[in-house]
CSV table of C-alpha atoms in Angstrom, one decimal:
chain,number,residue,atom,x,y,z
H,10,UNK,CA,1.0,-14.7,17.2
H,11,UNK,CA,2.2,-11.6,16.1
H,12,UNK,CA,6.0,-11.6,15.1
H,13,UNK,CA,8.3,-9.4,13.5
H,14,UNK,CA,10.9,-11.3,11.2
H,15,UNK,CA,14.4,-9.4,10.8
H,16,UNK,CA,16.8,-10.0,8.2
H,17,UNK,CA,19.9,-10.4,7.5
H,18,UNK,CA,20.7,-11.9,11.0
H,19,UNK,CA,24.3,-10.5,10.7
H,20,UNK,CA,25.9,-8.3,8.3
H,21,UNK,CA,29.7,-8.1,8.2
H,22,UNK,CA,30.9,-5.3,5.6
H,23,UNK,CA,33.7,-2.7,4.7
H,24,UNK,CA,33.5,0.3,6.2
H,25,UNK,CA,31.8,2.6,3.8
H,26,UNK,CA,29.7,1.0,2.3
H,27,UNK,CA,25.7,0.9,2.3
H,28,UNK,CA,23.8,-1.2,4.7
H,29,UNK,CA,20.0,-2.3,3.7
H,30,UNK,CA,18.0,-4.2,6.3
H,31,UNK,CA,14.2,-5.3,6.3
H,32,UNK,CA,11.5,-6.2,8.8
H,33,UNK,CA,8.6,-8.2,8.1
H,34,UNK,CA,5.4,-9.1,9.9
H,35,UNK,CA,1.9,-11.5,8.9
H,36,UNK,CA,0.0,-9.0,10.8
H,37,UNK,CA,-0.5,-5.0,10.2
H,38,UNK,CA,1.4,-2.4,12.0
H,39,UNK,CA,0.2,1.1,12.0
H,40,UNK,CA,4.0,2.3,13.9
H,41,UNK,CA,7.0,0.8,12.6
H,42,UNK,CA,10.0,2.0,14.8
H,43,UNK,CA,13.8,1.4,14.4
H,44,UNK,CA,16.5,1.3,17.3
H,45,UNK,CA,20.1,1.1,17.7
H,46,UNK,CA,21.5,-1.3,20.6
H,47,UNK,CA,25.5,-0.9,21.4
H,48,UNK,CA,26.9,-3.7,23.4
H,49,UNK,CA,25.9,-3.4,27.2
H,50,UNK,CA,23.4,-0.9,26.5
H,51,UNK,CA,19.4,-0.5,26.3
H,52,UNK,CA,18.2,0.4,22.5
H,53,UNK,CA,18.2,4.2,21.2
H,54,UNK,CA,15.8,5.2,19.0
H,55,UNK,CA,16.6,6.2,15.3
H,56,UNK,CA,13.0,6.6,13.9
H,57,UNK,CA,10.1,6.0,13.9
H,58,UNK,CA,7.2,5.7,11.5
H,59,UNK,CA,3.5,6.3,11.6
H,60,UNK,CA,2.3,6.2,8.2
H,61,UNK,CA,2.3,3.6,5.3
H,62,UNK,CA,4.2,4.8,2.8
H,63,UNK,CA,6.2,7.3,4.8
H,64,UNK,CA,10.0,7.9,4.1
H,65,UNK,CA,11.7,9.2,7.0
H,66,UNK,CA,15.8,10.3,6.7
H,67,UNK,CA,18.0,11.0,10.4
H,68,UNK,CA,21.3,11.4,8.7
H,69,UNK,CA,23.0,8.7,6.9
H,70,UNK,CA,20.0,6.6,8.3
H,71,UNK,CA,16.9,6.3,5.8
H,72,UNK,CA,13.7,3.9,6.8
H,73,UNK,CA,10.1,3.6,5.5
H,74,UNK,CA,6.8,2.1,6.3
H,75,UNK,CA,5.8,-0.1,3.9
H,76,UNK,CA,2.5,-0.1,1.7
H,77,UNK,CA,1.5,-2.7,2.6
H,78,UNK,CA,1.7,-1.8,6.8
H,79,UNK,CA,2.9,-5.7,6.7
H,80,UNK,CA,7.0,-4.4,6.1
H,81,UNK,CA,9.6,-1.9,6.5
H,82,UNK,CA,13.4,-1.5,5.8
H,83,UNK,CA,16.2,0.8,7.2
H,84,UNK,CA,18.9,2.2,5.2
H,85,UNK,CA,22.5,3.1,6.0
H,86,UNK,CA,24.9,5.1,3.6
H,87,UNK,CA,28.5,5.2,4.2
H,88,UNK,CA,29.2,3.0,6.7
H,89,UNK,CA,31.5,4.1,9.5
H,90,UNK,CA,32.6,2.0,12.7
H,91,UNK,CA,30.3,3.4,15.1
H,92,UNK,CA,27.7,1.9,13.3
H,93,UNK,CA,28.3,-1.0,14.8
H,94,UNK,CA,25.6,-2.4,16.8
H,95,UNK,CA,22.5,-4.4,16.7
H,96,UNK,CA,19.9,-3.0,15.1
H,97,UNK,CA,15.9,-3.4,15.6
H,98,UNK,CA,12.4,-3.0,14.5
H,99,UNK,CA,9.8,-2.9,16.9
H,100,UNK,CA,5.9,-2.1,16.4
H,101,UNK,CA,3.1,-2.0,18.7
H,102,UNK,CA,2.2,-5.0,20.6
H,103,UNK,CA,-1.6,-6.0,19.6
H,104,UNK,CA,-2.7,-6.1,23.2
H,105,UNK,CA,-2.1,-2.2,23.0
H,106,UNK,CA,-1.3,-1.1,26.7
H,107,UNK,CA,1.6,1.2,25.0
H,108,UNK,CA,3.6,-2.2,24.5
H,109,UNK,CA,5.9,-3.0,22.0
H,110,UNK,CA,7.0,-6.0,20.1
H,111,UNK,CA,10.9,-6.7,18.9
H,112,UNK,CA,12.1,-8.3,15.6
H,113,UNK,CA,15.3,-10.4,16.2
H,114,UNK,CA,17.7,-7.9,15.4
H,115,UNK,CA,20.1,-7.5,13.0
H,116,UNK,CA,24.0,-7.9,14.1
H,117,UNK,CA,26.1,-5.3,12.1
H,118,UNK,CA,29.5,-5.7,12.3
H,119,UNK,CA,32.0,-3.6,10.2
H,120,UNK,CA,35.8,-4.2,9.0
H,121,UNK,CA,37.8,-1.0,9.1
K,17,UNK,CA,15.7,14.8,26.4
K,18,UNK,CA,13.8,11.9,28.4
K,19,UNK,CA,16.7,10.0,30.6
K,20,UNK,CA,15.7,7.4,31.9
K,21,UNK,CA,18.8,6.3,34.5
K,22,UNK,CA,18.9,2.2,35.3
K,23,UNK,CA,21.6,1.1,38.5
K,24,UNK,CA,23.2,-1.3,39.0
K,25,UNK,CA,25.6,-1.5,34.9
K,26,UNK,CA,26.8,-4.5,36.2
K,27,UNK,CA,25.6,-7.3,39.4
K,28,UNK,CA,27.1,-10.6,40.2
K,29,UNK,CA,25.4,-12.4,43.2
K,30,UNK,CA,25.4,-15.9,44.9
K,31,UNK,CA,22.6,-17.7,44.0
K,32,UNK,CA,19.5,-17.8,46.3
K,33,UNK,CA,20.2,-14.3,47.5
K,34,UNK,CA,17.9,-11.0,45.6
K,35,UNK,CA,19.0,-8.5,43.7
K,36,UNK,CA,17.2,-4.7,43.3
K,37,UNK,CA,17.4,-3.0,40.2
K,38,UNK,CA,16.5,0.6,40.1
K,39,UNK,CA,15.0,3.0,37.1
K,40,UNK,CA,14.4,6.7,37.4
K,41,UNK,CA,12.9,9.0,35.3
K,42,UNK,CA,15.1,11.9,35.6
K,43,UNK,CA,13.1,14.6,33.9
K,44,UNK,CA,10.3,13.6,33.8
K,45,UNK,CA,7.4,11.7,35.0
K,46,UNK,CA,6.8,8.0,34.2
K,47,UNK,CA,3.9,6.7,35.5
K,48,UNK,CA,4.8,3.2,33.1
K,49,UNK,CA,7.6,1.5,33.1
K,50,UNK,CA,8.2,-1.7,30.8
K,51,UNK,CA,10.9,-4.1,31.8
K,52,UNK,CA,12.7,-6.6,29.6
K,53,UNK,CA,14.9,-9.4,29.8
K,54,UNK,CA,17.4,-10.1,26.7
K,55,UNK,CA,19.4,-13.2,26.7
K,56,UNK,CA,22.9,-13.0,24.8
K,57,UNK,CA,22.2,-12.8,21.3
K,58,UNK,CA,18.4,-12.6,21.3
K,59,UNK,CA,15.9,-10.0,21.4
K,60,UNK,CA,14.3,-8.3,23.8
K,61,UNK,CA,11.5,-10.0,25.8
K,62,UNK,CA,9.1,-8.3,27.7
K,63,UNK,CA,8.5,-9.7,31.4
K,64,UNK,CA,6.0,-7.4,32.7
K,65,UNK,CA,4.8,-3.7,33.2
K,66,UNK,CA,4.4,-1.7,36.0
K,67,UNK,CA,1.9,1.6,36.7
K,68,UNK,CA,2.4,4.0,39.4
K,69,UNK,CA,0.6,3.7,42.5
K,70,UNK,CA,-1.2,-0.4,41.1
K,71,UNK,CA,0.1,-3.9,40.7
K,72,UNK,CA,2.1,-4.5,38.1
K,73,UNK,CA,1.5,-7.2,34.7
K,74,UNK,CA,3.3,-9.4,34.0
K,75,UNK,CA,3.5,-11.4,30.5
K,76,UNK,CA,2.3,-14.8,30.2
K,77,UNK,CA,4.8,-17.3,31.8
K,78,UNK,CA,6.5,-14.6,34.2
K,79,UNK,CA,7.2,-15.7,37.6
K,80,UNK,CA,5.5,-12.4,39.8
K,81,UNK,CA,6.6,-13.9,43.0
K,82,UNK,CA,10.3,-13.9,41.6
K,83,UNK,CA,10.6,-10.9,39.7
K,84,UNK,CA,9.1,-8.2,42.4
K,85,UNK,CA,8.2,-5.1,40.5
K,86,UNK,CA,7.6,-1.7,42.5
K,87,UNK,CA,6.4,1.3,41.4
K,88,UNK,CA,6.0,3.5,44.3
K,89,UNK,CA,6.4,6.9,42.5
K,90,UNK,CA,6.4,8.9,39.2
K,91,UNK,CA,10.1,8.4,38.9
K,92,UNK,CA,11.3,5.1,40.4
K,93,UNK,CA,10.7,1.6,39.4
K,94,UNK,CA,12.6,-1.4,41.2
K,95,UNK,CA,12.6,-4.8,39.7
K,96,UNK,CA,13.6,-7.3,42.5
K,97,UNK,CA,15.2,-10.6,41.1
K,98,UNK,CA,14.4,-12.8,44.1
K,99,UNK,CA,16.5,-16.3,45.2
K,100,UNK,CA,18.3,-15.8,42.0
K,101,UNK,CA,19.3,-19.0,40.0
K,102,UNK,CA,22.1,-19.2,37.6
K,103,UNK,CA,19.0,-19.5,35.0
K,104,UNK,CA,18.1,-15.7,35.7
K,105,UNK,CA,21.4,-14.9,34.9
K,106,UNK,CA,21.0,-11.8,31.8
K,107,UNK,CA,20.5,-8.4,30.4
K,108,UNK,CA,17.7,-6.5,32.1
K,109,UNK,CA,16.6,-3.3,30.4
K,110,UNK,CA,13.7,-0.8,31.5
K,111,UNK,CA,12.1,1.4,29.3
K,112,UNK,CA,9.2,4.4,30.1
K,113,UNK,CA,7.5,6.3,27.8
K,114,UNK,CA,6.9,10.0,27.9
K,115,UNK,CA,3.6,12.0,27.6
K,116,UNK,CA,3.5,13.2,24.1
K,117,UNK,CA,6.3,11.3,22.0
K,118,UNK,CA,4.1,8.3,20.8
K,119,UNK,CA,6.3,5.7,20.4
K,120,UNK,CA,9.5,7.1,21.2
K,121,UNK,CA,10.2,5.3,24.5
K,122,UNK,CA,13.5,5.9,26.2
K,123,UNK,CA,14.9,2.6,27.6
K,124,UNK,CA,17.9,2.2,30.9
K,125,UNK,CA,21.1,1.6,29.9
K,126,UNK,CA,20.8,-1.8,31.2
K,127,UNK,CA,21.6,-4.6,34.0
K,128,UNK,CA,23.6,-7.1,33.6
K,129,UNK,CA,23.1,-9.7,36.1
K,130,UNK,CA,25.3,-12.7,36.8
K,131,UNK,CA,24.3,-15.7,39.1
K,132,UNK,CA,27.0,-17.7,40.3
């Protein structure tokens, strides 16, 4: 079926430093999105990617659509507490009907 | 922006009575609504989607007599959890997308619901 594999799992790291994340799939996506979860609360979206290749910046927060359409990673510079959170890629589900499709997510968690 | 407002934050209820969970578009006009279920730790998991004004889908293995899903206007969907078990105890999150911003849904801020 179609998945999307996160990783790391968790991520535990100083505060300022750089934060590098993947997601992975068997199957093509042609929309790679990225969103931010804080505890008790539904996802926000950071970006969001529609073409292979593409390299898309919202502040400190980098991602881009692989070449492949099978992979994509998200970037964080200069870690700061409020970055805290889970964090997941999502992509359209392949029964279309505007539905998406989460990776696991990836628990950041950040020592001050 | 899209807001998409989701009551109750928090429920705790006995178990075998309902509980109705609300999300309105505020400004604008969601004729789809997506809702999820996220147990602690995991992702989300979608449960079904509901269309203004028709019956709503549900995913494979998602009770529709248990999980009531209304969509009676452009800017309210309810999701009833019906003779709630302990089991249904979790995080329930809408989400609607808006005309014109692809894939940028805007989800609710969330449900958590406790069965005791």
């Amino acid at each position: 079926g179609q998945q999307l594999n996160q990783s790391p799992q968790s991520m535990f790291i100083q505060e300022g430093e750089d934060v590098s994340m993947n997601c992975t799939s068997s199957s093509i996506f042609n929309t790679w999105l990225w969103y931010k979860q804080d505890p008790g609360e539904g996802p926000v979206l950071l970006i969001a990617l529609y073409k292979a290749g593409e390299l898309t910046s919202n502040g400190r927060l980098t991602a881009q659509f692989g070449i492949t359409r099978k992979d994509s990673f998200l970037n964080i510079s200069a870690s700061i507490p409020s970055d805290v959170g889970i964090y997941f890629c999502a992509g359209p589900h392949f029964q279309g009907a505007q539905k998406l499709v989460f990776g696991q997510g990836t628990r950041l968690t950040i020592n001050p | 922006g899209a807001v998409v407002s989701q009551h109750p934050s928090r429920v705790i209820c006995k178990s075998g009575t309902s509980v109705k969970i609300e999300c309105r578009s505020l400004d604008f006009q969601a004729t789809t609504m997506f809702w999820y279920r996220q147990f602690p730790k995991q992702s989300l998991m979608l449960m079904a989607t509901s269309n203004e004004g028709s019956k709503a889908t549900y995913e494979q293995g998602v009770e529709k007599d248990k999980f009531l899903i209304n969509h009676a206007s452009l800017t309210l969907s309810t999701l009833t959890v019906t003779s709630a078990h302990p089991e249904d105890s979790s995080f329930y999150i809408c989400s609607a997308p808006r005309a014109g911003s692809g894939y940028g849904y805007t989800f609710g801020s969330g449900t958590r619901l406790t069965v005791v």
